[in-house]
Coordinates of N, CA and C in Angstrom, one line a residue:
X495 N 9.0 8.4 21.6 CA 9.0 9.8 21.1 C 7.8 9.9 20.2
X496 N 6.9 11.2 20.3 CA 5.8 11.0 19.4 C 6.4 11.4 18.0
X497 N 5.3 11.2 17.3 CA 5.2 11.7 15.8 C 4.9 13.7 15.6
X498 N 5.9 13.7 14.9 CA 5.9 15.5 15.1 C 5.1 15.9 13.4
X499 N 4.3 16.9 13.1 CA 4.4 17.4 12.2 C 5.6 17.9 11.2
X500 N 5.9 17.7 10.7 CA 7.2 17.9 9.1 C 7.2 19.6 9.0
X501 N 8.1 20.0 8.9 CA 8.0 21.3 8.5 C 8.2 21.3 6.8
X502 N 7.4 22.1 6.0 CA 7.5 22.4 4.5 C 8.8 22.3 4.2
X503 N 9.3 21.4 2.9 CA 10.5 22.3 2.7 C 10.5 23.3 1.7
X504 N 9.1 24.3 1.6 CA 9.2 25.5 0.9 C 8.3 26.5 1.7
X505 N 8.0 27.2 1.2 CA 6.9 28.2 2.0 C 5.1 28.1 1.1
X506 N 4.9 28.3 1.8 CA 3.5 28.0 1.6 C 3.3 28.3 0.5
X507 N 3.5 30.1 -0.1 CA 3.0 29.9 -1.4 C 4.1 29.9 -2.5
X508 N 4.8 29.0 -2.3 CA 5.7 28.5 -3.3 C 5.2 28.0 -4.2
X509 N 4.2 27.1 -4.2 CA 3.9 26.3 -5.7 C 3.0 26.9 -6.6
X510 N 2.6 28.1 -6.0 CA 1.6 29.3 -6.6 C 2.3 29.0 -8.5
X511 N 1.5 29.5 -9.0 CA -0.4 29.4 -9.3 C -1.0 28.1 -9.3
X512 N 0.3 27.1 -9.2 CA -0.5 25.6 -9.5 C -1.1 25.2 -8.2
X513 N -0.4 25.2 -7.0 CA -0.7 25.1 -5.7 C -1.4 26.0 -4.9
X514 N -2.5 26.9 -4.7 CA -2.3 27.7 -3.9 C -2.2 27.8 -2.3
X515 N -1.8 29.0 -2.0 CA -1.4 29.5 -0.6 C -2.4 28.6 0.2
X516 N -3.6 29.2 0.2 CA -4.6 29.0 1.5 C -4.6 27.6 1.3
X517 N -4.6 26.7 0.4 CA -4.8 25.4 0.5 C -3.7 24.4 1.2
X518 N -2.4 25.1 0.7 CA -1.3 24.6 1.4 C -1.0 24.9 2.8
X519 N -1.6 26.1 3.2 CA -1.8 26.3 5.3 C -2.4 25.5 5.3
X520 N -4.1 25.0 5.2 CA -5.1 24.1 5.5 C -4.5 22.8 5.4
X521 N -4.2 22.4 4.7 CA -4.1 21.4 4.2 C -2.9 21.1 5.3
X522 N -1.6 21.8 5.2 CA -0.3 21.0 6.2 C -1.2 21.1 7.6
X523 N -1.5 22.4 8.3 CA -1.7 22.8 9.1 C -2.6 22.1 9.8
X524 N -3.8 21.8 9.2 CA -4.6 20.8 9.9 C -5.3 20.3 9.9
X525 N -5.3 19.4 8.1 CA -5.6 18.0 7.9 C -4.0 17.0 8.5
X526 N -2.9 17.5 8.0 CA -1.8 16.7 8.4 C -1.8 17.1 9.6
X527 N -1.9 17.8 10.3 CA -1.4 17.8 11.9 C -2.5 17.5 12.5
X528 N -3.6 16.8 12.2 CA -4.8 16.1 13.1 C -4.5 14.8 12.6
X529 N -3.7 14.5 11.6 CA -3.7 12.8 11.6 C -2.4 12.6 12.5
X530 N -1.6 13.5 13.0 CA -0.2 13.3 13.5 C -0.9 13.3 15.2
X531 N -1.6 14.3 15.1 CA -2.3 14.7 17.1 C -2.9 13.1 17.1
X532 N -3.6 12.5 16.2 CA -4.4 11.5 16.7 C -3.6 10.2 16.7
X533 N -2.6 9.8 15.3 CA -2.2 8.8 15.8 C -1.2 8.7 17.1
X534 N -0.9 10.2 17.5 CA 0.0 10.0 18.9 C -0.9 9.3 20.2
X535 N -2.5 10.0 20.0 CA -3.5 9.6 21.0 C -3.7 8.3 21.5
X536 N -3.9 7.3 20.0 CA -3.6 6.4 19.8 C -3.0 5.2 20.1
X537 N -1.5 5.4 19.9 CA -0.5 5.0 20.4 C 0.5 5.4 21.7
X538 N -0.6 6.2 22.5 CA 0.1 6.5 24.2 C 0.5 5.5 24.9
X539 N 1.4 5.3 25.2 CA 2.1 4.0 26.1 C 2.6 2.8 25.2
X540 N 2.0 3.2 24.1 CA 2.5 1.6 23.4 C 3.9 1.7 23.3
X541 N 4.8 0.6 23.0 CA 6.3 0.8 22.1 C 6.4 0.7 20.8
X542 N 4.9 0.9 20.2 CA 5.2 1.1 19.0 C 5.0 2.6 18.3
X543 N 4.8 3.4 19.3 CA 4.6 5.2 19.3 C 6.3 5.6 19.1
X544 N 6.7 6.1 18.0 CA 7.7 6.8 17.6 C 8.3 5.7 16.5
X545 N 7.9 4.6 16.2 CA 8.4 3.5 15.6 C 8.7 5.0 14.1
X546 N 9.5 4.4 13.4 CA 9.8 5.0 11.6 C 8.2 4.6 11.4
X547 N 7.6 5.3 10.4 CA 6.4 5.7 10.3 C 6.5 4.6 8.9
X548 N 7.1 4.4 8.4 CA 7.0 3.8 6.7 C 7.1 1.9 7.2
X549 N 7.8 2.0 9.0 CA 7.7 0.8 9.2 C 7.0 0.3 9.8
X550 N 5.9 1.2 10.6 CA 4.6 1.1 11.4 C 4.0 1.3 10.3
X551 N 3.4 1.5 9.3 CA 2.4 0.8 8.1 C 2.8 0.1 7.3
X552 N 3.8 -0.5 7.1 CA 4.2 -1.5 6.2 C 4.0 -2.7 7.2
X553 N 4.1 -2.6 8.4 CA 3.3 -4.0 9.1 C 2.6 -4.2 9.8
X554 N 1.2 -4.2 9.6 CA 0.2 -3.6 10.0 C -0.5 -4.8 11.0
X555 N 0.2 -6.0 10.8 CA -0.1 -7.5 11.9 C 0.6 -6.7 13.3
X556 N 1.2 -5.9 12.9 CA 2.1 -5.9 14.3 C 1.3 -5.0 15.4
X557 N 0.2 -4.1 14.5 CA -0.8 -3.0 15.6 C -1.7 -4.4 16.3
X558 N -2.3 -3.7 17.3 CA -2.9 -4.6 18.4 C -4.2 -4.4 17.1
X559 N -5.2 -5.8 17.5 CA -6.3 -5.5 16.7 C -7.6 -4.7 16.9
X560 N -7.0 -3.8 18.4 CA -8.5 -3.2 18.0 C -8.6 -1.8 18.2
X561 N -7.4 -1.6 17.5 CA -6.8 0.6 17.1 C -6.3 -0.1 15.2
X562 N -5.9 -1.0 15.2 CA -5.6 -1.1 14.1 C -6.0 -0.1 12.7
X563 N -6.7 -0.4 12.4 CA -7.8 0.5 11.1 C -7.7 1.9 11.3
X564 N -7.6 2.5 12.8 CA -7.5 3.9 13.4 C -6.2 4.2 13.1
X565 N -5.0 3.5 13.3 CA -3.7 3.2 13.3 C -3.4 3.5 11.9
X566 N -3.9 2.6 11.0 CA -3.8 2.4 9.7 C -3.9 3.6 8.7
X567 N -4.9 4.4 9.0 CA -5.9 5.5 8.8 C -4.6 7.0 8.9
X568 N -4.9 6.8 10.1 CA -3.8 8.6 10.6 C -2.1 8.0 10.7
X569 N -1.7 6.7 11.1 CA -0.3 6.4 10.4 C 0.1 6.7 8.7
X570 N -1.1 6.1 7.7 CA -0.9 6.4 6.5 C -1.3 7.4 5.9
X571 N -1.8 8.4 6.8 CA -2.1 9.6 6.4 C -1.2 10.9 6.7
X572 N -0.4 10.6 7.8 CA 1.1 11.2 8.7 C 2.0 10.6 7.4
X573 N 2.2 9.4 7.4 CA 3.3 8.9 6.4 C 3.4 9.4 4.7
X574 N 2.2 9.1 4.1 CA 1.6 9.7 2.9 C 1.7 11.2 2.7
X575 N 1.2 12.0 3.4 CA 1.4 13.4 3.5 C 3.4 13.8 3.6
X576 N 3.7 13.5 4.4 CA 5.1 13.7 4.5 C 5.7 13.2 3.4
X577 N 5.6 12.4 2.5 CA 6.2 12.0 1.4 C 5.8 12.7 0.3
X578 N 4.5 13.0 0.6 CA 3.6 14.0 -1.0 C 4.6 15.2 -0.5
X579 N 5.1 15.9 0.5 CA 5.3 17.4 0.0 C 6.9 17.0 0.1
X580 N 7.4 16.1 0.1 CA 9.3 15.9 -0.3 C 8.6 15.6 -2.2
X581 N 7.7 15.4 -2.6 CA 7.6 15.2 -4.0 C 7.5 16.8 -4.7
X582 N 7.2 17.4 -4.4 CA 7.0 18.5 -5.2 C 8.0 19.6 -4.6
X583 N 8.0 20.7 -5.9 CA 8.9 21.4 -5.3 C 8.7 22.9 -6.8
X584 N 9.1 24.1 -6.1 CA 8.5 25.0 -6.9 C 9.9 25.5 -7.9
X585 N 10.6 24.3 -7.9 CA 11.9 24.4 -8.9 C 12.0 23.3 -9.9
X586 N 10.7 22.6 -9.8 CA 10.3 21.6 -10.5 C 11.0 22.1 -12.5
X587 N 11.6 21.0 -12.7 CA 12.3 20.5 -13.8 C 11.4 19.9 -15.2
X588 N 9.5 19.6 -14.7 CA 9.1 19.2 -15.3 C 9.3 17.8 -15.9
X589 N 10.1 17.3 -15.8 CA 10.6 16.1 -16.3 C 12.1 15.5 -15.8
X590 N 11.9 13.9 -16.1 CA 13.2 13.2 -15.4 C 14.0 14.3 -17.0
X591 N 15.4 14.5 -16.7 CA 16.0 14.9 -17.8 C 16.7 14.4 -18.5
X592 N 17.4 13.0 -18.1 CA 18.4 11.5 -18.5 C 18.4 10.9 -17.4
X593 N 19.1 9.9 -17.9 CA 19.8 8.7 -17.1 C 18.7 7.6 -16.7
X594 N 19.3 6.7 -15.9 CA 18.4 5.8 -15.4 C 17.3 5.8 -15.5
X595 N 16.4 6.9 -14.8 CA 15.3 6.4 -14.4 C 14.5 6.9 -15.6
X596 N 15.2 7.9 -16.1 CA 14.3 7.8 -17.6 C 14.1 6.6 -18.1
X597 N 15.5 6.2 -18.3 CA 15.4 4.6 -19.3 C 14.3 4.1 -18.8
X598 N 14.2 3.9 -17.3 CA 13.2 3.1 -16.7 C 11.8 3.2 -16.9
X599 N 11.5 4.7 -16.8 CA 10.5 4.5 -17.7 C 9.9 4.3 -19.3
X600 N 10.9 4.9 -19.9 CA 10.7 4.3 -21.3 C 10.4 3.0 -21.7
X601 N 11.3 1.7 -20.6 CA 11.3 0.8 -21.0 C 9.5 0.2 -20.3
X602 N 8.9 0.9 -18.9 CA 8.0 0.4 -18.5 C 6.5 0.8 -19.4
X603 N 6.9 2.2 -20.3 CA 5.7 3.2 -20.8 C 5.9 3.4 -22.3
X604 N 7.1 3.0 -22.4 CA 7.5 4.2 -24.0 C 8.2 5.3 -23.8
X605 N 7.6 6.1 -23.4 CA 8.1 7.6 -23.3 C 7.1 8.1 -21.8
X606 N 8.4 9.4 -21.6 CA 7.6 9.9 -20.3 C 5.7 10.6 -20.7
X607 N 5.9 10.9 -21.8 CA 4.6 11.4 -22.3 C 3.4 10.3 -22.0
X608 N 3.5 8.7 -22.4 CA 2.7 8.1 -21.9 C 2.1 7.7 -20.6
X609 N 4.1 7.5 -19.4 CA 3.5 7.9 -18.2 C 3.0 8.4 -17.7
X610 N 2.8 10.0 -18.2 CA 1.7 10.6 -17.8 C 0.5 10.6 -18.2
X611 N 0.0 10.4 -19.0 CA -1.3 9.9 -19.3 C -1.5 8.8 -19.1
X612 N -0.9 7.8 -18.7 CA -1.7 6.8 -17.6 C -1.6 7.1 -16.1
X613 N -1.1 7.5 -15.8 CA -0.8 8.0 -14.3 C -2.2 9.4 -14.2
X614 N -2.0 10.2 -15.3 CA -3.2 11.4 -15.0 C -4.7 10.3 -15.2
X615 N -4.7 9.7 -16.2 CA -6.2 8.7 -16.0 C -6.6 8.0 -15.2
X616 N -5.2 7.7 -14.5 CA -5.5 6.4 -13.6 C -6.3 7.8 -12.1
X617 N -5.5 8.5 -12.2 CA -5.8 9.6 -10.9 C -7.1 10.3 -11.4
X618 N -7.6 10.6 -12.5 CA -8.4 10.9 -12.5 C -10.1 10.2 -12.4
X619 N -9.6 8.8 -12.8 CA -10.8 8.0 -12.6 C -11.0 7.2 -11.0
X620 N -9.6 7.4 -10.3 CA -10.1 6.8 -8.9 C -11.4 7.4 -8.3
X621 N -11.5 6.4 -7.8 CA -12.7 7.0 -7.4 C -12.6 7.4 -5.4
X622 N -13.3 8.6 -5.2 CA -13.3 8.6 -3.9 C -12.0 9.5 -3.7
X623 N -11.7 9.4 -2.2 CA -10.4 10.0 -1.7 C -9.4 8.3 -2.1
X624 N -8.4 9.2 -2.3 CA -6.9 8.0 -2.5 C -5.9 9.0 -2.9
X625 N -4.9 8.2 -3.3 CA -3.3 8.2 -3.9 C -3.2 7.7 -5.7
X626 N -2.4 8.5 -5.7 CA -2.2 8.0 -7.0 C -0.4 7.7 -6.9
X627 N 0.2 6.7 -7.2 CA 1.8 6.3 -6.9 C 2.1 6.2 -8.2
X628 N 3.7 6.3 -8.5 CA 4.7 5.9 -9.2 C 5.7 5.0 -8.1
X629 N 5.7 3.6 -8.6 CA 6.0 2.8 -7.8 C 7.5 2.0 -8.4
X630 N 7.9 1.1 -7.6 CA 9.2 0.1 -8.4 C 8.5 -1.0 -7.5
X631 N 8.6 -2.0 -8.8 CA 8.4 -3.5 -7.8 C 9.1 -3.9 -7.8
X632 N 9.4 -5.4 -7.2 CA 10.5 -6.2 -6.9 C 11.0 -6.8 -7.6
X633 N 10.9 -6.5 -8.9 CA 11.5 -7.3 -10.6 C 12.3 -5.6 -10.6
X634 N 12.4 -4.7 -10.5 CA 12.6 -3.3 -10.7 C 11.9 -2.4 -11.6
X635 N 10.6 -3.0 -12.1 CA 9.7 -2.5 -12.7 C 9.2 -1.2 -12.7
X636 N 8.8 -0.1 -12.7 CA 8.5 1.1 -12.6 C 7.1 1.1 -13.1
X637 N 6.2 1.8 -12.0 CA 4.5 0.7 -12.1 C 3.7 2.0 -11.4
X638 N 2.4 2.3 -12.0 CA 1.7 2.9 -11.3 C 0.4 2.4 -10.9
X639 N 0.1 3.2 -9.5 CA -1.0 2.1 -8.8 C -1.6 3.5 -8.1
X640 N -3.2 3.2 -7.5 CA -4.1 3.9 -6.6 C -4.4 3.2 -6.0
X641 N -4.1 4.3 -4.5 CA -4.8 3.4 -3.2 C -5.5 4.1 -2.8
X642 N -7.0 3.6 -1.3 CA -7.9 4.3 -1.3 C -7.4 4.8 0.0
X643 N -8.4 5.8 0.9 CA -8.2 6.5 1.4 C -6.7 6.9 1.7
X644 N -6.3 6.1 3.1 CA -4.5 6.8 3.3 C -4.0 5.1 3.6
X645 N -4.0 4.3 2.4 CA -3.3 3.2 2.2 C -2.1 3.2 1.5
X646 N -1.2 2.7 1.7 CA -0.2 2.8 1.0 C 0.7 1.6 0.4
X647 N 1.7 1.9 -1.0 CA 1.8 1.0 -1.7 C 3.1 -0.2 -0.9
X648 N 3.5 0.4 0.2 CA 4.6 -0.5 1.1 C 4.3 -1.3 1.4
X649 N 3.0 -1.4 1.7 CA 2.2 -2.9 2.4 C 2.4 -4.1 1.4
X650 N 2.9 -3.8 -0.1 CA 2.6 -4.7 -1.1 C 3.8 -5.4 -1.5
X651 N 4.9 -4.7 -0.4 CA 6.2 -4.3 -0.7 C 6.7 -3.7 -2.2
X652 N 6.0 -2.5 -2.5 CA 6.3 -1.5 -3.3 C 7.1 -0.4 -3.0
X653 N 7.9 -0.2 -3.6 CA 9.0 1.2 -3.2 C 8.4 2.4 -3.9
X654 N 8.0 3.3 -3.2 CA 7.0 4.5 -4.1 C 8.4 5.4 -4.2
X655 N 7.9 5.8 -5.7 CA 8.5 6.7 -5.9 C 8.2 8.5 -6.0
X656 N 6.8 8.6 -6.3 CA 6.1 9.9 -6.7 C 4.8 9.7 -5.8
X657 N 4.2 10.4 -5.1 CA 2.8 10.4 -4.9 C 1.7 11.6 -5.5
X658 N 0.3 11.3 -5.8 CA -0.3 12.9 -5.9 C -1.1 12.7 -5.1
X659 N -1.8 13.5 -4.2 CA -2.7 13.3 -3.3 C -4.2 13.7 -4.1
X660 N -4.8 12.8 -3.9 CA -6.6 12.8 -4.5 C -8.0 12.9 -3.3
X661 N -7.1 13.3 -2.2 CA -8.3 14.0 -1.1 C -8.9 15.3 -1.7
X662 N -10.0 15.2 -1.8 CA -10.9 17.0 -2.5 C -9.8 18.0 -1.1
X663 N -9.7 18.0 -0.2 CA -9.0 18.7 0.5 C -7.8 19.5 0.6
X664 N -6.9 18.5 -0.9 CA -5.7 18.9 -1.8 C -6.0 19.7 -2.7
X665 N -7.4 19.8 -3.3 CA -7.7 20.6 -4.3 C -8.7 22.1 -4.5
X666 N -9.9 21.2 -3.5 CA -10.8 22.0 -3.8 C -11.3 23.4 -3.4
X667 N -10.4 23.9 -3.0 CA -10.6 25.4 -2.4 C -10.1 25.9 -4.0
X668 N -9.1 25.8 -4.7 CA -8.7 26.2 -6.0 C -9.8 26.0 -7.3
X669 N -9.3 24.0 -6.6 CA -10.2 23.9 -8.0 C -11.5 23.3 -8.0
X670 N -12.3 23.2 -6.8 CA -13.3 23.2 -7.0 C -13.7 21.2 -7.2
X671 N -14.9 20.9 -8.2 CA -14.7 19.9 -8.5 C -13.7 19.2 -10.1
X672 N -12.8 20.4 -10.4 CA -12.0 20.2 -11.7 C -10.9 19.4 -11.1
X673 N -10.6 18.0 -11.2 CA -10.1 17.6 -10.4 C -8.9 17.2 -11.7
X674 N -9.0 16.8 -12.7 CA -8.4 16.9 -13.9 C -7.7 18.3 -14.2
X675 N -8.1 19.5 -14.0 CA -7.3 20.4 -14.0 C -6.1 20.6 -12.9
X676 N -6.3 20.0 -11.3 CA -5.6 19.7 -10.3 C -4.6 18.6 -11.1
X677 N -4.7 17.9 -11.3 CA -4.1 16.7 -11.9 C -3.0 17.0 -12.9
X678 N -3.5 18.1 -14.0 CA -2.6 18.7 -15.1 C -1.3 19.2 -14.5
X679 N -2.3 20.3 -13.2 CA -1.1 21.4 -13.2 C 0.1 20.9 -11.8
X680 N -0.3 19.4 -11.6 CA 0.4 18.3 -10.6 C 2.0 18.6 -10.9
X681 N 2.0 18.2 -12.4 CA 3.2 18.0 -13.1 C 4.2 18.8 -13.3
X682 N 3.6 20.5 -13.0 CA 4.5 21.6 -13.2 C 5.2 21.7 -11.9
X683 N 5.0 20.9 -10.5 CA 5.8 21.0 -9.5 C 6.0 19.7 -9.2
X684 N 6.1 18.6 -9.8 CA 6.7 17.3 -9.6 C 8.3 17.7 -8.9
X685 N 9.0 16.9 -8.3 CA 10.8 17.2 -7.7 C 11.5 16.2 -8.7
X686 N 11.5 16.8 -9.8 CA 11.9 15.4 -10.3 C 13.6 14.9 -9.9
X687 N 14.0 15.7 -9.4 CA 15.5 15.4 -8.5 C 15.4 14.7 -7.5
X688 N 14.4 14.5 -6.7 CA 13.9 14.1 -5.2 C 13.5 12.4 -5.7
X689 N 12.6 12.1 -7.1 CA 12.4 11.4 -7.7 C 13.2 10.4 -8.4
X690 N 14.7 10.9 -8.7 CA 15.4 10.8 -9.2 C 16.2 10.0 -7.9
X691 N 16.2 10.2 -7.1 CA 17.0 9.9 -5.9 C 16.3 8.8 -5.3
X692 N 15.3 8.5 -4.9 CA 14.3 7.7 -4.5 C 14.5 6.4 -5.5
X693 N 14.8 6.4 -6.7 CA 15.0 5.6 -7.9 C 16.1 5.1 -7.8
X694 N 17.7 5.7 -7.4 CA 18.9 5.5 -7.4 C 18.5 4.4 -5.7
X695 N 18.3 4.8 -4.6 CA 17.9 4.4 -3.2 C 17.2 3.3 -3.8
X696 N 16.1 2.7 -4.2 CA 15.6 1.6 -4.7 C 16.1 1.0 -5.1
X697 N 17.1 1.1 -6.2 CA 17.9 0.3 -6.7 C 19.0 -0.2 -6.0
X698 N 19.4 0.8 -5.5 CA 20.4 0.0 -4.2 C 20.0 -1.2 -3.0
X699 N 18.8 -1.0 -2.8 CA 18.0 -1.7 -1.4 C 17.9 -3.2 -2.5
X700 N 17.3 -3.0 -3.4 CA 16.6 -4.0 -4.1 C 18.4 -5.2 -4.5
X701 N 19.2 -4.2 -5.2 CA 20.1 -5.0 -5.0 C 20.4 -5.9 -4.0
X702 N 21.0 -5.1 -2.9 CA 21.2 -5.9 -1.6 C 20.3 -6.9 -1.3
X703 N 18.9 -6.8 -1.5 CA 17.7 -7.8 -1.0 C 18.5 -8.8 -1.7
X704 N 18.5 -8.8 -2.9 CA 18.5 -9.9 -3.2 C 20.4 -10.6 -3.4
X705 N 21.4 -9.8 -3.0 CA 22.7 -10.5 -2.5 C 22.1 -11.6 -1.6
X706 N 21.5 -10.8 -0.8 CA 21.2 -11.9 0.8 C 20.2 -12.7 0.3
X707 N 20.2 -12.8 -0.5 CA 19.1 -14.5 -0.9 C 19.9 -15.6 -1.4
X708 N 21.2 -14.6 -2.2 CA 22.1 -15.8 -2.6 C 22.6 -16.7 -1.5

């Protein structure tokens, strides 16, 4: 079965003024649906075309080695994209509000205030096209990390929890080279519900991982 384009789960210009319209057609329309047309091209005949997409880049020994990097490229760029727009949402809450995952980060940052100022400096000083993640590691840590082009943080076996996308392609029709003002106005449509869930799901997997070690 190929890899299909994702339908929005809002309308285009939902994230308006922080998101705008034209950038969100461009941008779904056909930076993500030329990474989806190609990795199908790609993987014509293989049995690894339709594989779950989080588990065709999380094992990247498994691509033949000489599409691999091509594989790597438009699989984590299909995968990555589809996870960025389940992160945001134009009913955005601004902030975890309680419970768990807050503690979690308090306990990883202090306060959510600091998470974001390492998470905005870390995205703002990558360099190049990349990701910027909220991640959980395998101690249940709550950790942020940048990857470059369309790499992602599963390969390290990290459970992402938030992504922002740092391709000029995400931004620049709005904002131009203000890539720090992109960055600010990230936070007014974070899902922090979607986030929230992704955090509860982590904790559950990570438990079981480690039942079965006992």
């Amino acid at each position: 079965m190929k890899y299909v384009l994702p339908d929005l789960p809002y309308p285009y210009d939902a994230l308006e003024p922080y998101i705008d319209k034209r950038t969100m057609i461009l941008h779904h329309t056909k930076h993500h649906q030329s990474y989806v047309d190609k990795l199908n091209s790609l993987l014509e005949g293989s049995p690894l075309l339709g594989k779950p997409i989080e588990e065709l880049i999380a094992t990247p020994q498994n691509i033949p080695a000489d599409i691999r990097s091509e594989v790597e490229h438009n699989g984590g760029g299909h995968a990555n994209h589809s996870f960025s727009w389940r992160s945001l949402s134009p009913a955005s809450e601004k902030s975890p509000s309680s419970g768990a995952l807050l503690n979690a980060i308090d306990a990883a940052f202090g306060s959510f205030t600091n998470l974001q100022e390492v998470f905005s400096t870390l995205s703002a000083s990558h360099f190049a096209s990349g990701w910027a993640w909220l991640c959980v590691d395998k101690s249940s840590k709550i950790t942020v990390k940048a990857t470059a082009d369309h790499q992602s943080p599963l390969t390290e076996g990290l459970v992402p929890l938030l992504v922002l996308d740092l391709w000029e392609h995400a931004y620049y029709l709005k904002y131009q080279n203000r890539r720090a003002e992109y960055i600010s106005a990230f936070w007014n449509v974070v899902d922090w519900a979607q986030v929230n869930k992704r955090w509860g799901k982590s904790q559950g997997t990570m438990l079981s991982a480690k039942n079965n070690r006992i």
